[in-house]
Tab-separated table of C-alpha atoms in Angstrom:
chain	number	residue	atom	x	y	z
A	12	MET	CA	98.584	109.853	122.442
A	13	THR	CA	100.319	108.520	119.456
A	14	ALA	CA	102.039	105.431	118.282
A	15	THR	CA	105.360	103.908	116.732
A	16	VAL	CA	105.315	101.527	114.064
A	17	ARG	CA	107.082	98.125	114.740
A	18	GLY	CA	106.851	95.599	111.915
A	19	VAL	CA	103.419	96.194	110.846
A	20	GLU	CA	101.868	96.821	114.143
A	21	ALA	CA	101.538	100.439	115.695
A	22	LEU	CA	102.617	100.386	119.483
A	23	PRO	CA	100.924	103.176	121.725
A	24	VAL	CA	103.111	105.887	122.776
A	25	GLU	CA	102.148	108.701	125.360
A	26	VAL	CA	103.846	112.125	124.648
A	27	GLN	CA	104.370	114.121	127.956
A	28	ALA	CA	105.587	117.836	127.915
A	29	ASP	CA	107.071	119.551	130.917
A	30	ILE	CA	107.732	123.473	130.798
A	31	THR	CA	109.743	124.821	133.682
A	32	SER	CA	111.654	127.808	134.241
A	33	GLY	CA	115.513	128.052	133.480
A	34	LEU	CA	117.901	128.348	130.770
A	35	PRO	CA	115.961	127.757	127.509
A	36	MET	CA	116.334	124.364	126.031
A	37	PHE	CA	114.414	121.846	124.314
A	38	ALA	CA	115.002	118.048	125.086
A	39	ILE	CA	113.270	115.110	123.790
A	40	VAL	CA	113.935	111.809	125.840
A	41	GLY	CA	112.475	108.143	125.629
A	42	LEU	CA	114.801	106.289	123.134
A	43	ALA	CA	114.099	108.604	120.383
A	44	ASP	CA	115.813	108.119	116.767
A	45	ALA	CA	117.507	110.906	114.749
A	46	ALA	CA	114.473	111.658	113.036
A	47	VAL	CA	112.234	112.165	116.274
A	48	GLN	CA	115.121	114.267	117.616
A	49	GLU	CA	114.928	116.706	114.582
A	50	ALA	CA	111.334	117.334	115.422
A	51	ARG	CA	112.696	119.950	117.853
A	52	GLU	CA	113.463	122.259	114.986
A	53	ARG	CA	110.368	121.506	113.083
A	54	VAL	CA	108.137	121.929	115.859
A	55	ARG	CA	109.610	125.218	116.912
A	56	SER	CA	109.383	126.664	113.373
A	57	ALA	CA	105.907	125.276	112.757
A	58	ILE	CA	104.585	126.842	115.959
A	59	ARG	CA	105.895	130.215	115.383
A	60	ALA	CA	104.714	130.133	111.637
A	61	ALA	CA	101.090	129.300	113.010
A	62	GLY	CA	101.082	132.493	114.923
A	63	LEU	CA	101.498	130.608	118.281
A	64	GLU	CA	104.208	131.186	120.828
A	65	PHE	CA	106.976	128.774	121.542
A	66	PRO	CA	108.023	129.073	125.298
A	67	ASN	CA	111.150	130.649	126.054
A	68	ALA	CA	111.758	127.991	128.775
A	69	ARG	CA	113.056	124.741	129.836
A	70	VAL	CA	111.041	122.114	127.657
A	71	VAL	CA	111.329	118.273	128.083
A	72	ILE	CA	109.254	115.982	126.054
A	73	ASN	CA	109.002	112.416	127.223
A	74	LEU	CA	108.007	109.510	125.123
A	75	ALA	CA	106.496	106.792	127.281
A	76	PRO	CA	107.042	103.892	127.643
A	77	ALA	CA	110.882	104.750	127.695
A	78	PRO	CA	112.287	101.250	126.765
A	79	LEU	CA	110.389	101.187	123.669
A	80	ARG	CA	112.402	102.556	120.549
A	81	LYS	CA	110.611	105.575	118.790
A	82	HIS	CA	111.333	106.333	115.076
A	83	GLY	CA	109.597	108.441	112.258
A	84	THR	CA	108.480	111.998	111.692
A	85	GLY	CA	105.036	111.114	112.919
A	86	PHE	CA	105.876	112.381	116.230
A	87	ASP	CA	105.902	115.862	115.246
A	88	LEU	CA	102.180	116.559	115.612
A	89	PRO	CA	101.660	114.986	118.951
A	90	ILE	CA	104.732	116.784	120.378
A	91	ALA	CA	103.458	120.098	119.347
A	92	LEU	CA	100.019	119.155	120.762
A	93	ALA	CA	101.456	118.349	123.888
A	94	LEU	CA	103.542	121.491	124.114
A	95	LEU	CA	100.811	123.787	123.077
A	96	THR	CA	98.364	122.103	125.712
A	97	ALA	CA	101.146	122.487	128.442
A	98	THR	CA	101.402	126.058	127.800
A	99	GLY	CA	97.802	126.683	127.552
A	100	GLN	CA	97.487	127.942	124.216
A	101	ILE	CA	95.023	125.318	123.040
A	102	PRO	CA	92.365	123.304	125.101
A	103	SER	CA	93.190	120.051	126.321
A	104	SER	CA	89.960	118.810	124.573
A	105	VAL	CA	91.742	118.905	121.070
A	106	ALA	CA	93.679	115.850	121.670
A	107	GLU	CA	91.396	114.003	124.119
A	108	GLY	CA	89.966	110.675	122.813
A	109	SER	CA	92.236	110.636	119.800
A	110	THR	CA	95.640	109.575	118.557
A	111	ALA	CA	97.840	111.951	116.669
A	112	VAL	CA	100.350	111.336	113.943
A	113	GLY	CA	101.813	113.681	111.497
A	114	GLU	CA	104.890	115.400	110.248
A	115	LEU	CA	105.061	119.131	110.509
A	116	ALA	CA	106.588	121.473	107.732
A	117	LEU	CA	108.290	124.583	108.788
A	118	ASP	CA	105.217	126.666	107.696
A	119	GLY	CA	102.918	124.733	110.026
A	120	SER	CA	101.217	122.481	107.641
A	121	VAL	CA	100.700	118.975	108.466
A	122	ARG	CA	102.003	116.074	106.328
A	123	PRO	CA	101.108	112.212	106.307
A	124	VAL	CA	103.643	109.587	107.208
A	125	PRO	CA	104.299	106.108	106.206
A	126	GLY	CA	102.401	103.477	108.355
A	127	LEU	CA	99.245	105.504	108.599
A	128	LEU	CA	97.274	102.546	107.938
A	129	ALA	CA	98.945	100.573	111.006
A	130	HIS	CA	98.060	103.814	113.066
A	131	ALA	CA	94.342	103.515	111.901
A	132	TYR	CA	94.010	100.238	113.107
A	133	ALA	CA	95.593	100.832	116.437
A	134	ALA	CA	93.233	103.721	116.905
A	135	ALA	CA	90.035	101.811	115.801
A	136	LYS	CA	91.135	99.059	118.378
A	137	SER	CA	91.560	101.426	121.054
A	138	GLY	CA	88.134	103.173	120.248
A	139	VAL	CA	89.730	106.547	119.628
A	140	ASP	CA	89.743	109.112	116.622
A	141	LEU	CA	92.728	109.520	114.429
A	142	LEU	CA	93.911	112.962	114.426
A	143	GLY	CA	96.224	113.857	111.244
A	144	PRO	CA	95.951	115.528	107.890
A	145	SER	CA	93.305	115.232	105.457
A	146	ALA	CA	95.768	113.443	103.000
A	147	ALA	CA	95.639	110.448	105.199
A	148	LEU	CA	91.983	109.870	104.660
A	149	PRO	CA	92.076	107.739	101.522
A	150	ALA	CA	94.851	105.425	103.005
A	151	VAL	CA	92.770	104.662	106.114
A	152	ALA	CA	89.235	104.292	104.564
A	153	VAL	CA	89.528	100.751	104.666
A	154	VAL	CA	89.386	100.635	108.459
A	155	GLY	CA	85.853	100.324	109.762
A	156	ASN	CA	84.309	102.346	112.514
A	157	LEU	CA	87.095	104.967	112.439
A	158	ARG	CA	86.749	108.780	112.711
A	159	CYS	CA	89.362	111.288	111.662
A	160	ARG	CA	89.959	114.686	112.997
A	161	VAL	CA	91.646	116.478	110.162
A	162	VAL	CA	94.397	119.034	110.956
A	163	ASP	CA	96.014	120.246	107.711
A	164	HIS	CA	97.787	123.327	109.573
A	165	ILE	CA	98.336	123.481	113.292
A	166	SER	CA	96.831	127.054	113.301
A	167	VAL	CA	93.351	125.467	113.211
A	168	LEU	CA	94.021	124.278	116.771
A	169	ARG	CA	93.517	127.674	118.206
A	170	SER	CA	89.701	127.387	117.392
A	171	GLY	CA	89.221	124.156	119.317
A	172	THR	CA	88.567	120.426	118.422
A	173	PRO	CA	89.404	119.936	114.826
A	174	PRO	CA	86.499	118.931	112.357
A	175	THR	CA	85.768	115.152	112.090
A	176	ARG	CA	85.400	113.503	108.830
A	177	LYS	CA	84.684	110.031	107.493
A	178	PRO	CA	87.546	108.631	105.563
A	179	ILE	CA	86.529	108.206	101.805
A	180	PRO	CA	88.580	105.756	99.715
A	181	GLY	CA	90.935	106.905	96.896
A	182	GLN	CA	90.288	106.237	93.332
A	183	MET	CA	92.393	104.022	91.134
A	184	PRO	CA	93.149	105.220	87.722
A	185	ASP	CA	90.550	104.028	85.130
A	186	ASP	CA	93.020	102.986	82.429
A	187	TRP	CA	94.982	100.359	84.689
A	188	MET	CA	95.151	97.278	83.060
A	189	PRO	CA	97.607	94.259	83.651
A	190	PRO	CA	99.546	93.046	80.621
A	191	ASP	CA	97.844	90.352	78.490
A	192	LEU	CA	99.280	86.841	77.767
A	193	ALA	CA	97.741	87.335	74.292
A	194	GLU	CA	100.559	89.640	73.554
A	195	VAL	CA	102.943	86.898	73.807
A	196	ALA	CA	103.191	84.823	70.709
A	197	GLY	CA	103.795	81.004	71.055
A	198	HIS	CA	105.182	79.674	74.184
A	199	HIS	CA	102.017	77.507	74.812
A	200	THR	CA	104.005	75.147	77.374
A	201	ALA	CA	105.131	78.515	79.227
A	202	LYS	CA	101.621	79.649	79.351
A	203	ARG	CA	100.286	76.284	80.694
A	204	VAL	CA	103.085	76.416	83.340
A	205	LEU	CA	102.028	80.035	84.441
A	206	GLU	CA	98.328	78.791	84.679
A	207	ILE	CA	99.560	75.889	87.009
A	208	ALA	CA	101.785	78.538	89.085
A	209	ALA	CA	98.749	80.862	89.378
A	210	ALA	CA	96.253	78.324	90.331
A	211	GLY	CA	98.340	76.816	93.152
A	212	GLY	CA	100.877	79.484	94.232
A	213	HIS	CA	103.784	77.629	93.049
A	214	ASN	CA	107.246	78.805	92.546
A	215	LEU	CA	108.726	78.795	88.889
A	216	LEU	CA	112.255	79.035	87.289
A	217	LEU	CA	112.260	80.029	83.605
A	218	ILE	CA	115.595	79.195	81.965
A	219	GLY	CA	116.563	80.313	78.378
A	220	PRO	CA	118.572	82.453	76.058
A	221	PRO	CA	118.505	86.239	75.848
A	222	GLY	CA	115.173	87.465	74.201
A	223	SER	CA	113.342	84.196	74.552
A	224	GLY	CA	110.525	85.915	76.639
A	225	LYS	CA	111.043	84.911	80.129
A	226	THR	CA	110.677	88.468	81.562
A	227	MET	CA	107.623	89.180	79.337
A	228	LEU	CA	105.984	85.840	80.489
A	229	ALA	CA	106.713	86.771	84.084
A	230	ARG	CA	105.150	90.079	84.000
A	231	ARG	CA	101.945	88.629	83.017
A	232	LEU	CA	101.398	86.275	85.937
A	233	CYS	CA	99.550	88.949	87.804
A	234	GLY	CA	96.944	89.363	85.235
A	235	ILE	CA	95.623	85.702	85.689
A	236	LEU	CA	95.748	85.794	89.470
A	237	PRO	CA	92.315	86.575	91.006
A	238	PRO	CA	91.966	89.791	92.872
A	239	LEU	CA	93.090	90.274	96.412
A	240	ASP	CA	90.261	89.210	98.794
A	241	ASP	CA	89.274	91.552	101.763
A	242	ASN	CA	91.887	89.932	104.138
A	243	GLU	CA	94.586	90.010	101.622
A	244	ARG	CA	94.016	93.554	100.748
A	245	VAL	CA	94.361	94.591	104.377
A	246	THR	CA	97.491	92.658	105.097
A	247	THR	CA	99.063	93.633	101.858
A	248	ALA	CA	98.266	97.315	102.317
A	249	LEU	CA	99.618	97.339	105.732
A	250	VAL	CA	103.030	96.231	104.602
A	251	HIS	CA	102.917	98.803	101.696
A	252	SER	CA	101.747	101.400	104.207
A	253	VAL	CA	104.668	100.666	106.618
A	254	ALA	CA	107.343	100.816	103.853
A	255	GLY	CA	105.959	104.169	102.346
A	256	ILE	CA	104.430	102.594	99.350
A	257	ASP	CA	101.335	103.724	97.865
A	258	GLU	CA	98.769	101.418	99.085
A	259	ARG	CA	95.778	102.260	96.965
A	260	PRO	CA	96.538	99.346	94.574
A	261	ALA	CA	96.616	96.882	97.160
A	262	LEU	CA	93.097	98.268	98.675
A	263	ALA	CA	91.867	97.950	95.088
A	264	GLY	CA	92.621	94.317	95.004
A	265	VAL	CA	95.687	94.463	92.666
A	266	ARG	CA	98.281	91.871	93.511
A	267	PRO	CA	101.905	93.256	93.890
A	268	PHE	CA	104.752	92.455	91.566
A	269	ARG	CA	108.105	93.159	92.918
A	270	MET	CA	111.019	93.057	90.466
A	271	PRO	CA	114.335	93.891	92.519
A	272	HIS	CA	117.494	94.390	90.749
A	273	HIS	CA	120.100	91.647	90.926
A	274	SER	CA	122.412	94.113	93.296
A	275	THR	CA	119.880	94.124	95.952
A	276	SER	CA	121.268	93.397	99.355
A	277	THR	CA	120.149	90.764	101.839
A	278	ALA	CA	118.423	93.373	103.864
A	279	GLY	CA	116.844	94.854	100.899
A	280	LEU	CA	115.536	91.406	99.792
A	281	ILE	CA	114.463	90.138	103.115
A	282	GLY	CA	114.032	93.112	105.269
A	283	GLY	CA	116.130	94.800	108.024
A	284	GLY	CA	117.728	98.084	108.542
A	285	SER	CA	117.307	100.369	111.419
A	286	PRO	CA	114.321	100.756	112.264
A	287	PRO	CA	113.628	97.272	110.405
A	288	ARG	CA	111.871	97.566	107.218
A	289	PRO	CA	110.243	95.044	105.033
A	290	GLY	CA	112.087	93.565	102.186
A	291	GLU	CA	110.953	92.717	98.856
A	292	VAL	CA	109.699	89.339	99.728
A	293	SER	CA	107.438	91.111	102.009
A	294	LEU	CA	106.437	93.766	99.664
A	295	ALA	CA	105.296	90.887	97.161
A	296	HIS	CA	102.929	89.318	99.814
A	297	ASN	CA	99.855	87.714	98.165
A	298	GLY	CA	101.585	88.591	94.857
A	299	VAL	CA	104.463	87.747	92.829
A	300	LEU	CA	108.365	88.383	93.530
A	301	PHE	CA	110.135	88.073	90.152
A	302	LEU	CA	113.928	87.674	90.283
A	303	ASP	CA	115.459	88.141	86.956
A	304	GLU	CA	119.050	87.159	86.129
A	305	LEU	CA	118.821	84.839	89.367
A	306	PRO	CA	122.324	83.604	89.383
A	307	GLU	CA	123.532	87.157	89.381
A	308	PHE	CA	122.162	87.801	92.824
A	309	GLY	CA	124.399	87.308	95.871
A	310	PRO	CA	124.710	83.612	97.032
A	311	ALA	CA	124.020	84.582	100.539
A	312	THR	CA	121.201	86.688	99.517
A	313	LEU	CA	119.508	83.901	97.674
A	314	GLN	CA	120.019	81.314	100.419
A	315	ALA	CA	118.187	83.698	102.690
A	316	LEU	CA	114.985	83.293	100.817
A	317	ARG	CA	114.772	79.739	101.718
A	318	GLN	CA	113.000	80.139	105.239
A	319	PRO	CA	110.530	82.717	103.849
A	320	LEU	CA	109.525	80.626	100.868
A	321	GLU	CA	108.880	77.707	103.240
A	322	ASP	CA	107.263	79.575	106.151
A	323	GLY	CA	105.424	82.217	104.389
A	324	HIS	CA	106.875	85.043	106.860
A	325	VAL	CA	110.230	86.710	107.791
A	326	THR	CA	111.294	86.942	111.503
A	327	LEU	CA	114.008	89.539	112.338
A	328	VAL	CA	115.664	89.182	115.481
A	329	ARG	CA	117.124	92.530	116.953
A	330	ALA	CA	118.320	93.747	120.120
A	331	GLU	CA	114.703	95.005	120.987
A	332	GLY	CA	112.995	91.912	120.084
A	333	HIS	CA	111.411	89.770	117.312
A	334	ILE	CA	109.882	91.550	114.409
A	335	THR	CA	107.669	89.677	111.924
A	336	PHE	CA	106.756	90.574	108.407
A	337	PRO	CA	104.402	88.372	106.075
A	338	ALA	CA	105.919	87.051	103.049
A	339	ARG	CA	103.355	84.673	101.519
A	340	CYS	CA	104.237	85.022	97.696
A	341	SER	CA	104.925	83.305	94.523
A	342	LEU	CA	108.715	83.353	93.358
A	343	ILE	CA	109.188	83.634	89.709
A	344	ALA	CA	112.907	83.598	88.613
A	345	ALA	CA	114.583	83.788	85.216
A	346	MET	CA	118.055	82.920	84.233
A	347	ASN	CA	120.276	82.322	81.349
A	348	PRO	CA	121.603	78.766	80.957
A	349	CYS	CA	125.086	79.989	80.994
A	350	PRO	CA	127.120	83.220	81.328
A	351	CYS	CA	126.955	84.056	77.521
A	352	GLY	CA	123.316	82.857	77.454
A	353	TYR	CA	123.311	80.587	74.480
A	354	PHE	CA	123.791	77.106	76.069
A	355	GLY	CA	121.438	74.709	74.073
A	356	ASP	CA	120.362	77.465	71.858
A	357	GLY	CA	119.823	75.898	68.247
A	358	ARG	CA	120.813	79.181	66.561
A	359	LYS	CA	123.889	80.794	68.158
A	360	PRO	CA	126.655	78.530	69.705
A	361	CYS	CA	127.635	78.824	73.193
A	362	SER	CA	131.212	80.191	74.142
A	363	CYS	CA	131.243	78.922	77.678
A	364	THR	CA	133.240	75.775	78.995
A	365	GLN	CA	131.552	73.293	81.156
A	366	PRO	CA	133.216	74.378	84.415
A	367	THR	CA	132.320	77.826	83.695
A	368	ILE	CA	128.627	76.769	83.386
A	369	ASP	CA	128.845	74.608	86.196
A	370	ARG	CA	130.234	77.711	88.231
A	371	TYR	CA	127.340	79.861	87.008
A	372	THR	CA	124.589	77.648	88.077
A	373	SER	CA	126.060	76.646	91.195
A	374	ARG	CA	125.647	80.129	92.376
A	375	ILE	CA	121.801	79.418	93.049
A	376	GLY	CA	122.274	76.431	95.178
A	377	GLY	CA	120.634	73.098	95.503
A	378	PRO	CA	118.650	73.967	98.757
A	379	LEU	CA	116.866	76.960	96.835
A	380	LEU	CA	116.437	74.927	93.751
A	381	ASP	CA	114.566	72.231	95.931
A	382	ARG	CA	112.095	74.928	96.801
A	383	ILE	CA	111.350	75.862	93.351
A	384	ASP	CA	108.275	73.564	92.289
A	385	MET	CA	108.614	73.923	88.498
A	386	ARG	CA	111.548	74.630	86.017
A	387	LEU	CA	111.063	75.314	82.415
A	388	ARG	CA	113.206	75.694	79.341
A	389	VAL	CA	112.005	78.771	77.324
A	390	ASP	CA	113.497	78.988	73.909
A	391	ARG	CA	113.387	81.637	71.194
A	392	ILE	CA	110.427	81.300	68.776
A	393	ASP	CA	110.728	81.965	65.100
A	394	PRO	CA	110.266	85.774	64.094
A	395	SER	CA	107.562	84.775	61.621
A	396	ARG	CA	105.361	83.732	64.385
A	397	ILE	CA	105.691	87.133	66.013
A	398	LEU	CA	104.809	88.803	63.000
A	399	ASP	CA	102.055	86.373	61.905
A	400	GLY	CA	99.786	87.061	65.074
A	401	ASP	CA	97.966	83.686	64.720
A	402	ASP	CA	99.410	82.828	68.130
A	403	HIS	CA	98.065	85.826	70.071
A	404	THR	CA	94.761	84.100	71.045
A	405	THR	CA	95.319	83.006	74.818
A	406	HIS	CA	94.105	85.916	76.467
A	407	SER	CA	94.725	86.359	80.253
A	408	ALA	CA	90.956	86.608	81.122
A	409	ASP	CA	90.293	82.931	79.708
A	410	ILE	CA	93.220	81.677	81.833
A	411	ALA	CA	92.116	83.847	84.806
A	412	GLU	CA	88.755	82.348	84.837
A	413	ARG	CA	90.218	78.801	84.806
A	414	VAL	CA	92.495	79.891	87.698
A	415	ARG	CA	89.443	81.064	89.505
A	416	ALA	CA	87.536	77.890	89.100
A	417	ALA	CA	90.487	75.725	90.177
A	418	ARG	CA	91.026	77.747	93.347
A	419	ALA	CA	87.320	77.532	94.230
A	420	PHE	CA	87.479	73.655	93.671
A	421	ALA	CA	90.609	73.537	95.899
A	422	ALA	CA	89.020	75.699	98.571
A	423	GLN	CA	86.706	72.879	99.424
A	424	ARG	CA	89.250	70.846	100.470
A	425	GLY	CA	91.689	73.424	101.980
A	426	VAL	CA	94.857	75.382	100.994
A	427	THR	CA	97.178	72.947	99.014
A	428	HIS	CA	100.460	74.607	99.747
A	429	ALA	CA	99.899	74.206	103.380
A	430	LEU	CA	99.190	70.315	103.339
A	431	THR	CA	102.057	67.855	103.860
A	432	GLY	CA	102.364	64.167	104.711
A	433	SER	CA	99.371	62.244	105.152
A	434	ARG	CA	96.957	65.152	104.729
A	435	LEU	CA	98.537	65.869	101.331
A	436	LEU	CA	98.116	62.137	100.369
A	437	ALA	CA	94.457	62.239	101.413
A	438	ALA	CA	93.821	65.394	99.433
A	439	CYS	CA	95.491	63.949	96.404
A	440	SER	CA	93.563	60.427	96.582
A	441	LEU	CA	96.177	58.532	94.429
A	442	THR	CA	95.407	55.692	92.968
A	443	ALA	CA	97.842	52.614	93.128
A	444	GLU	CA	99.004	53.183	89.481
A	445	ALA	CA	99.559	56.893	90.217
A	446	ARG	CA	101.519	56.211	93.631
A	447	ALA	CA	103.755	53.780	91.836
A	448	THR	CA	104.506	56.114	89.041
A	449	LEU	CA	105.439	58.814	91.659
A	450	GLU	CA	107.680	56.425	93.598
A	451	ASP	CA	109.425	55.321	90.301
A	452	LEU	CA	110.129	58.914	89.247
A	453	ALA	CA	111.337	59.930	92.697
A	454	GLN	CA	113.767	57.316	92.417
A	455	SER	CA	114.901	57.704	88.937
A	456	MET	CA	115.338	61.496	89.274
A	457	GLY	CA	116.875	61.456	92.887
A	458	LEU	CA	114.040	63.818	94.282
A	459	SER	CA	114.461	64.623	97.919
A	460	GLY	CA	111.458	64.452	100.226
A	461	ARG	CA	110.703	68.069	99.810
A	462	ALA	CA	110.864	67.694	96.113
A	463	VAL	CA	108.204	64.733	96.259
A	464	THR	CA	105.904	66.807	98.353
A	465	ARG	CA	106.259	69.671	95.856
A	466	THR	CA	105.731	67.510	92.859
A	467	LEU	CA	102.672	65.967	94.505
A	468	ARG	CA	101.282	69.529	95.147
A	469	VAL	CA	101.914	70.598	91.711
A	470	ALA	CA	99.933	67.410	90.494
A	471	ARG	CA	97.187	68.067	92.709
A	472	THR	CA	96.834	71.707	91.134
A	473	ILE	CA	96.899	70.143	87.777
A	474	ALA	CA	93.840	67.985	88.876
A	475	ASP	CA	92.149	71.084	90.300
A	476	LEU	CA	92.428	72.763	86.881
A	477	GLY	CA	90.618	69.741	85.466
A	478	LEU	CA	88.215	69.850	88.372
A	479	ARG	CA	89.096	66.193	89.350
A	480	GLN	CA	88.775	64.936	92.708
A	481	ASN	CA	91.497	62.427	92.396
A	482	VAL	CA	95.075	62.898	91.031
A	483	ALA	CA	95.733	60.514	88.089
A	484	CYS	CA	98.705	59.244	86.682
A	485	ALA	CA	98.794	61.659	83.766
A	486	ASP	CA	98.900	64.590	86.540
A	487	ILE	CA	101.911	62.952	87.930
A	488	MET	CA	103.758	62.821	84.982
A	489	GLU	CA	103.003	66.434	83.914
A	490	ALA	CA	104.136	67.614	87.246
A	491	ALA	CA	107.498	65.556	87.230
A	492	SER	CA	108.089	66.829	83.837
A	493	TYR	CA	108.254	70.345	85.030
A	494	ARG	CA	111.194	69.281	87.345
A	495	LEU	CA	113.340	67.785	84.672
A	496	GLY	CA	116.509	69.422	83.989
A	497	GLU	CA	117.504	69.488	87.598
A	498	SER	CA	120.917	71.054	85.939
A	499	THR	CA	120.761	73.391	83.158
């Protein structure tokens, strides 16, 4: 038994081997992709290197169920096990009660493959052992009630059932520390907006000239977010494991921070490919997706973000069915106000014409902007304030404590980002004055229904930071102020 990864789930697959007389051949059937077909050469060389005999006969490997597409190099080890069992070179008890996964090197050693965490959960759910290399042990230690049979070289299979070991968690580097907001001089309003975004999981757009500190501020958002809880660690690590990314930071509670280049394709940002892989928005699940130089991304790529930002997941429809990846993240974007970057800057004049500026900003699109809760102008600060050092007093640890308290306060009521309509109004407990203020602002600013809802959610987060049950007029005004400048 083994499995193939589809989305973030490992689906069981049975590897069957048939060896009969006839012209020597080695065939693999059952909708196997190119990586699985190439296992023929790896398995043949690995078996011979381990001192075992590869049959000089007609060998057929079937991967059942046949209609399910199989992909990846993790089928090397189970194919070798099935072949060696069929030829009687190893006892059948070696593979009984286990699910095997591993890539074979030409010398017979076994290597880990992407998606090991999904394989481990599938094994634990089926009540069997995971048979694979010892390098897989740290990655699957988070799975409870799982036993691993260690095979680092297929030559050990000749002596019978491989040894069983309990997975041990890997260690994170002791010197890992997120960047501190105290390193950023000035920008007190921007730090306030980051605090609100962290407390409520809101999307944020930073607009300003080059060198104003937009990227520096965005990189420090993860430092004020609370660590991943147990459920978030598992879901985040699963996505990273399937993508072949080190899942140890996620298992240690570190929130992901993804910063794709603006040349990223739609499949790279949203997900896709063959086989379908998670995109950057899914790799940022439970963390931060930072898009620098936002207008430089392809318009179609940006518009594809609209549904994941709204739903918190990505559903890819392919010929073999639907594949869903989680994508609940905070979007932080940064952009220049114009192509030259200095529109509105008090120190350097802008060389762009108004039509050029309009074309530049229109690349983002109104529907995506409508899903961004807050927008803030970030201007360059005086160099003397950077050298002075007096502004370097807002530490991430202090803001993180306020964010933690606000989230705990909000947890008593429910998740704010999922509330809409009457439930959101009930959670805000608006006074008559606050309601009238919101209505007036919505009319004067021309806010859509979605924009009104998101403004109300931001106001609810501001009240949570103040540990207040009711949303006051001042909270509405502050939330609305972060939506000003609908156009740069």
